[in-house]
Coordinates of C-alpha atoms in Angstrom, one line a residue:
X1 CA -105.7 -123.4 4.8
X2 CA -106.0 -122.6 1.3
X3 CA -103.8 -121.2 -1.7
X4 CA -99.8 -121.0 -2.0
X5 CA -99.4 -122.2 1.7
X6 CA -101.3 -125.7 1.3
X7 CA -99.8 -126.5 -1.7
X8 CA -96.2 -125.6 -0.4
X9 CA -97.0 -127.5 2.7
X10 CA -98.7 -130.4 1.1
X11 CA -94.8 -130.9 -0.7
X12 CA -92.7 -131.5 2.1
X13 CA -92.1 -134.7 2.5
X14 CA -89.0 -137.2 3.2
X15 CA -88.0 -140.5 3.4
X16 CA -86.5 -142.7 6.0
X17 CA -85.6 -146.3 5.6
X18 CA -88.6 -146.9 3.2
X19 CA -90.8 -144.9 5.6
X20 CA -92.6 -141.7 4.1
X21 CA -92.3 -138.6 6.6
X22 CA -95.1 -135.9 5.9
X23 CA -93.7 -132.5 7.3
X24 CA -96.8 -130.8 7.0
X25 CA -97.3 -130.6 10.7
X26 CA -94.2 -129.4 12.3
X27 CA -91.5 -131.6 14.0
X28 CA -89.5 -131.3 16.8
X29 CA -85.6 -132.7 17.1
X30 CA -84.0 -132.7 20.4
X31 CA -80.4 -131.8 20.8
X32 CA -78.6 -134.8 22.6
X33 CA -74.7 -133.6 22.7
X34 CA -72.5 -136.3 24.2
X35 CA -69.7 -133.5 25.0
X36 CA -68.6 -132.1 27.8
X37 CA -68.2 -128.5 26.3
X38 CA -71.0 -127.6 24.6
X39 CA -72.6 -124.1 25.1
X40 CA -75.7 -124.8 27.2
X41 CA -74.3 -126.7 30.4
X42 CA -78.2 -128.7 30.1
X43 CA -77.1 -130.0 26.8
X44 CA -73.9 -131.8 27.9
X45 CA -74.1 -135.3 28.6
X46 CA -71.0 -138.0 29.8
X47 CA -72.5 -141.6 30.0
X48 CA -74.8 -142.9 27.9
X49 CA -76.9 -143.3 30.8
X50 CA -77.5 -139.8 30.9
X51 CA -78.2 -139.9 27.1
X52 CA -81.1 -142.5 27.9
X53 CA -82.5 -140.3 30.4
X54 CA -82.4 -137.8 28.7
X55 CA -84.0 -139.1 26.0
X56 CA -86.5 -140.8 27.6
X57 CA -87.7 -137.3 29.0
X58 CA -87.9 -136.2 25.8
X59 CA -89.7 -138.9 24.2
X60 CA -92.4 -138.5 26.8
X61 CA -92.6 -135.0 26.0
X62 CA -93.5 -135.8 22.1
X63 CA -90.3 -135.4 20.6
X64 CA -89.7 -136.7 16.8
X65 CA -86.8 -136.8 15.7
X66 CA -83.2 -137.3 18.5
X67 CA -80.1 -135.6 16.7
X68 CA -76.9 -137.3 18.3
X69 CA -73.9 -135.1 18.0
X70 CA -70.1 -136.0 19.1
X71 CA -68.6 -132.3 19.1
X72 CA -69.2 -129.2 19.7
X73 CA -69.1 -126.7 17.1
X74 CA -69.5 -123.7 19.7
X75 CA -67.4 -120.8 18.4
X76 CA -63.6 -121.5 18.7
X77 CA -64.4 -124.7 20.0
X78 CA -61.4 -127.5 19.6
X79 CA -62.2 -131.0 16.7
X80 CA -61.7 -134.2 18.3
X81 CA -60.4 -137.0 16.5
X82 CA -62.5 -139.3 14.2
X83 CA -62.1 -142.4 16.5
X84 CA -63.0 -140.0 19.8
X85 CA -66.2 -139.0 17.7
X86 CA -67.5 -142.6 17.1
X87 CA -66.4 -143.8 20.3
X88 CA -68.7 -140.9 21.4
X89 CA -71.7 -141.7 19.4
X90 CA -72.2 -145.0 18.1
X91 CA -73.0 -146.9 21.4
X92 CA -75.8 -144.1 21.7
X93 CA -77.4 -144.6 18.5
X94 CA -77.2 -148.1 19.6
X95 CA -79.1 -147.8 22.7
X96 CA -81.3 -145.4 21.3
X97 CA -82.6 -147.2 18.3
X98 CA -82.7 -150.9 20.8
X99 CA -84.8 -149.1 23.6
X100 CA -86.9 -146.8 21.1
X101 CA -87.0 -148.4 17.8
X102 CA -89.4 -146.3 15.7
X103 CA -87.9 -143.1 17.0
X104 CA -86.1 -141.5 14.3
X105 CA -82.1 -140.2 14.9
X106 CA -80.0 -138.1 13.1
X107 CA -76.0 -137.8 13.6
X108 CA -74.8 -134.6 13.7
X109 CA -71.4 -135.1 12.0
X110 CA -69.4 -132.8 9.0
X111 CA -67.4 -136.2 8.5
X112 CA -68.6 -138.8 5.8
X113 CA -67.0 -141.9 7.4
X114 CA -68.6 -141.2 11.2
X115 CA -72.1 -140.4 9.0
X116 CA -71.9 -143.7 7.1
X117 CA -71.1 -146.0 10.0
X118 CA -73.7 -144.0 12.2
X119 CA -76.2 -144.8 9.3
X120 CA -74.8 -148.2 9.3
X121 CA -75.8 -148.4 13.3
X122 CA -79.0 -147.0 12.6
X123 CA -79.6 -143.5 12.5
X124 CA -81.6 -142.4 9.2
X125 CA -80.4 -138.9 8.8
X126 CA -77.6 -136.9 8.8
X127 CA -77.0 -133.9 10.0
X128 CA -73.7 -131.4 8.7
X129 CA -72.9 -128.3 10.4
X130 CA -70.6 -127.6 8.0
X131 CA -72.8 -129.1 4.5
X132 CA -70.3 -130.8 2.8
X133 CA -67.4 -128.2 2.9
X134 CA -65.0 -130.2 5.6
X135 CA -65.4 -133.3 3.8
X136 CA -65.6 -133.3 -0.1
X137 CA -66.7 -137.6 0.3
X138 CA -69.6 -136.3 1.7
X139 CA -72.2 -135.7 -0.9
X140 CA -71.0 -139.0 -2.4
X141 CA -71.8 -140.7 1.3
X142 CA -75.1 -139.2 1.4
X143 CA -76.0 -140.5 -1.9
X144 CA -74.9 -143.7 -1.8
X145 CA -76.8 -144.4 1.9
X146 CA -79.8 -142.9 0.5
X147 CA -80.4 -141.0 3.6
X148 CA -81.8 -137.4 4.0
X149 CA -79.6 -134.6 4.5
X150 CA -79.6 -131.7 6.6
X151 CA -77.3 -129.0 4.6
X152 CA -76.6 -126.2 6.7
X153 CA -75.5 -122.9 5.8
X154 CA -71.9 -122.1 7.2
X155 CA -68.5 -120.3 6.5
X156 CA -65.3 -121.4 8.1
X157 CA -65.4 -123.7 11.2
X158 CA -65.5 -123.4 14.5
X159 CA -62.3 -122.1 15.3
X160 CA -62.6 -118.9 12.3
X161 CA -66.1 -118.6 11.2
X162 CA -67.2 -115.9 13.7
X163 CA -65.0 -113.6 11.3
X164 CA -66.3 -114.5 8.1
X165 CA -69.5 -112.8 8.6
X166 CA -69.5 -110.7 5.5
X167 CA -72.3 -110.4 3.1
X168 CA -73.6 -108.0 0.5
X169 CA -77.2 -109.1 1.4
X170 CA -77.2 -111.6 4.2
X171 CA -80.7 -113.5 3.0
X172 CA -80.0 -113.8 -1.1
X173 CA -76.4 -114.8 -0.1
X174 CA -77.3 -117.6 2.1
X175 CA -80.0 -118.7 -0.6
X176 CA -77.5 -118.6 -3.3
X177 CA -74.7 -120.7 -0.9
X178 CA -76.9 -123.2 -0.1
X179 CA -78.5 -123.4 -3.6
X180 CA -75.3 -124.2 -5.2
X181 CA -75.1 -127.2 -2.6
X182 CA -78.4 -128.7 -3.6
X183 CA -77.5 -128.4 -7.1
X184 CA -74.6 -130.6 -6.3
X185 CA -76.4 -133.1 -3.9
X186 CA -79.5 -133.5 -7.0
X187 CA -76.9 -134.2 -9.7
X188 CA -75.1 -137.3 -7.5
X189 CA -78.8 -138.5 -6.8
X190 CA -80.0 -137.2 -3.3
X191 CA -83.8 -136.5 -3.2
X192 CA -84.3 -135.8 0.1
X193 CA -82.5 -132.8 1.5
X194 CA -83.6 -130.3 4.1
X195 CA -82.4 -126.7 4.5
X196 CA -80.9 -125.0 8.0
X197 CA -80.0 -121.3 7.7
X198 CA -77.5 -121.9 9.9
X199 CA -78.4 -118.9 12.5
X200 CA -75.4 -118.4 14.5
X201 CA -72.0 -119.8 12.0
X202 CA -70.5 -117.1 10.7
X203 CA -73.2 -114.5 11.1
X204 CA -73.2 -111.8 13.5
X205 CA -76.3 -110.7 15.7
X206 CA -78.0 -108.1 13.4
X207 CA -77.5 -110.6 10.7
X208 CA -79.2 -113.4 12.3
X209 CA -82.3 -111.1 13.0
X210 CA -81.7 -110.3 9.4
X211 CA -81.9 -113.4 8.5
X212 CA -85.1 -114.1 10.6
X213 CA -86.8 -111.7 9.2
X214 CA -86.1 -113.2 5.5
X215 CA -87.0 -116.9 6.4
X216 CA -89.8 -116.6 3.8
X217 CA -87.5 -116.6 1.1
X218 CA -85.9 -119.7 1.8
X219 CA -88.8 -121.2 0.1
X220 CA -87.5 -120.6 -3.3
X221 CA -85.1 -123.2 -2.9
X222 CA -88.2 -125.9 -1.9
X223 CA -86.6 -127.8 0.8
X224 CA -88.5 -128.3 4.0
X225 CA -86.4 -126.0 6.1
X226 CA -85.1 -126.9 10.0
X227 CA -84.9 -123.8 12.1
X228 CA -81.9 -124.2 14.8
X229 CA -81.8 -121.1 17.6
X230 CA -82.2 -122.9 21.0
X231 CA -81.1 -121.0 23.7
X232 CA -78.1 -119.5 21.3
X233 CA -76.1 -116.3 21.4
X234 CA -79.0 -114.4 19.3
X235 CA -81.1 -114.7 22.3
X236 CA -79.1 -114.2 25.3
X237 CA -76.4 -111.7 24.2
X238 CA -79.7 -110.0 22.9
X239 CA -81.3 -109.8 26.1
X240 CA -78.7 -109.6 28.0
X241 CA -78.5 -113.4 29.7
X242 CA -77.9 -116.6 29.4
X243 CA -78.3 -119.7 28.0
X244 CA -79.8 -121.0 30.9
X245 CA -82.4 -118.3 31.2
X246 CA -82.8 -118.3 27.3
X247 CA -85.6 -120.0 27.0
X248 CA -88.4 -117.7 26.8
X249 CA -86.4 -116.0 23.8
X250 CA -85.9 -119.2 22.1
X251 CA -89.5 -119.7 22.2
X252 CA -90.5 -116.4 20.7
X253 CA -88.3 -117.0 18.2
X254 CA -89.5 -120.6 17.3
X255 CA -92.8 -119.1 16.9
X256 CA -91.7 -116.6 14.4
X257 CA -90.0 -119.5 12.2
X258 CA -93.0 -121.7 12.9
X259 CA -95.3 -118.9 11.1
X260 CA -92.9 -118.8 8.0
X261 CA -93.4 -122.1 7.3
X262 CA -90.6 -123.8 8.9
X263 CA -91.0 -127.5 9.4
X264 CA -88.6 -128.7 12.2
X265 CA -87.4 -127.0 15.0
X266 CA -84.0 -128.1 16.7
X267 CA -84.5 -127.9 20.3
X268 CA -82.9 -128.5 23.3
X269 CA -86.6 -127.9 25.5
X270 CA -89.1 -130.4 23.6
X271 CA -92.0 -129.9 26.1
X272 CA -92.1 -126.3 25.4
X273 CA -91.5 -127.0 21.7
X274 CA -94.3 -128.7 21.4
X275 CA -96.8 -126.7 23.2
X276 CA -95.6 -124.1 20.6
X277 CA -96.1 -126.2 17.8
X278 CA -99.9 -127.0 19.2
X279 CA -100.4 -123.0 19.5
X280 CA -99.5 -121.6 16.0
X281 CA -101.2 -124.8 14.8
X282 CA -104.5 -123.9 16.0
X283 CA -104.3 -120.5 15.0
X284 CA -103.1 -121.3 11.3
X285 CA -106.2 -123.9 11.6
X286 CA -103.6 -126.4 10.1
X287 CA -105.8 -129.4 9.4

């Protein structure tokens, strides 16, 4: 490919523990909740037994990156304590990075102290629902672990944000929120962030289409952007399902983010995913 696109692709890169990530070709994260509430029933895991299956199925389906979460941030969902959350997660990312050691993990967390000590065990990013805005340590946290970041764009929390889905113009407001974040991650020092829209927190169904529709944009802030829609509300209250039957709709909408340049898609279906990823990669003739 040639012009604006190769050179915007050839810039997305990221580092994790001294190790250079190029996200020219698309990656895929798999979702690996250890909750017993999340939205998609598939998601939910107990034991971390049923974590290492799970995530053995999705390493043999080609997955890239494993993003551990400890609670659900579902829409009026209930916060757990911070010793339930680590209790949750850390013997995970424990197993996880002893059984698959060059298998990257992120930890999906809002709170600095889980984040650091999940660092600390071995995960190499971190991933906040809520980008910064629950915890003001945070940014500090970030910066001092020298980790990349996953900011994504959110009002409220889970218990309110479904009501705070007002906007002049849905796209420039979400670039403008989020830029004001970066600006204050690059003054404390953090290089390495990536963008997530946040499709679903405190925007409504018209405005997440909206939003789809604007992904483009997002470029302006040159971050490599995650796109995060598996099996969520703007598919099946779209078409009139549910997230079990979702998938199909998750997939056309991967491929539209995966056209506007997006460079890693949060997934609960990695098999699928990535025989996306290998479609629109062929027909862009990525090389």
């Amino acid at each position: 490919m040639e012009g604006k696109d190769t050179k915007y692709r050839l810039n997305k890169q990221i580092i994790c523990k001294d190790n250079l990530i190029d996200l020219s070709f698309p990656l895929v994260m798999g979702v690996i909740n250890v909750t017993p509430d999340s939205f998609y029933k598939g998601s939910r895991n107990d034991s971390v037994n049923t974590v290492l299956n799970r995530v053995k199925i999705m390493v043999d389906q080609g997955v890239d990156i494993i993003d551990v979460g400890g609670i659900s941030t579902r829409s009026g969902a209930d916060l757990m304590t911070e010793k339930e959350e680590l209790e949750r997660i850390l013997p995970v990312i424990q197993e996880i990075r002893q059984k698959y050691p060059n298998l990257l993990v992120s930890i999906d967390t809002f709170r600095s102290s889980v984040a650091k000590q999940a660092v600390e065990c071995g995960a190499h990013i971190i991933n906040d629902v809520y980008g910064g805005r629950m915890d003001s340590k945070m940014f500090e946290v970030v910066a001092e672990l020298n980790v990349p970041y996953i900011l994504m764009h959110s009002r409220g929390d889970a218990s309110n944000m479904q009501s705070l889905c007002y906007y002049e113009d849905v796209v420039q407001d979400v670039i403008l929120e989020l830029s004001k974040a970066i600006k204050n991650l690059r003054e404390l020092g953090v290089k390495d962030v990536i963008i997530d829209p946040g499709f679903g927190f405190a925007k409504n169904l018209e405005q997440n289409y909206e939003l789809m529709r604007g992904l483009s944009y997002l470029e302006l802030l040159n971050c490599p952007l995650l796109v995060g829609i598996s099996r969520k509300s703007m598919v099946y209250k779209f078409l009139e399902c549910s997230p079990e039957t979702a998938l199909n709709g998750t997939t056309v909408l991967n491929t539209i983010a995966l056209l506007n340049n997006t460079s890693i898609i949060r997934v609960h279906d990695v098999k699928e995913a990535r025989e996306t990823i290998k479609i629109i990669t062929e027909y862009q003739n990525i090389k």
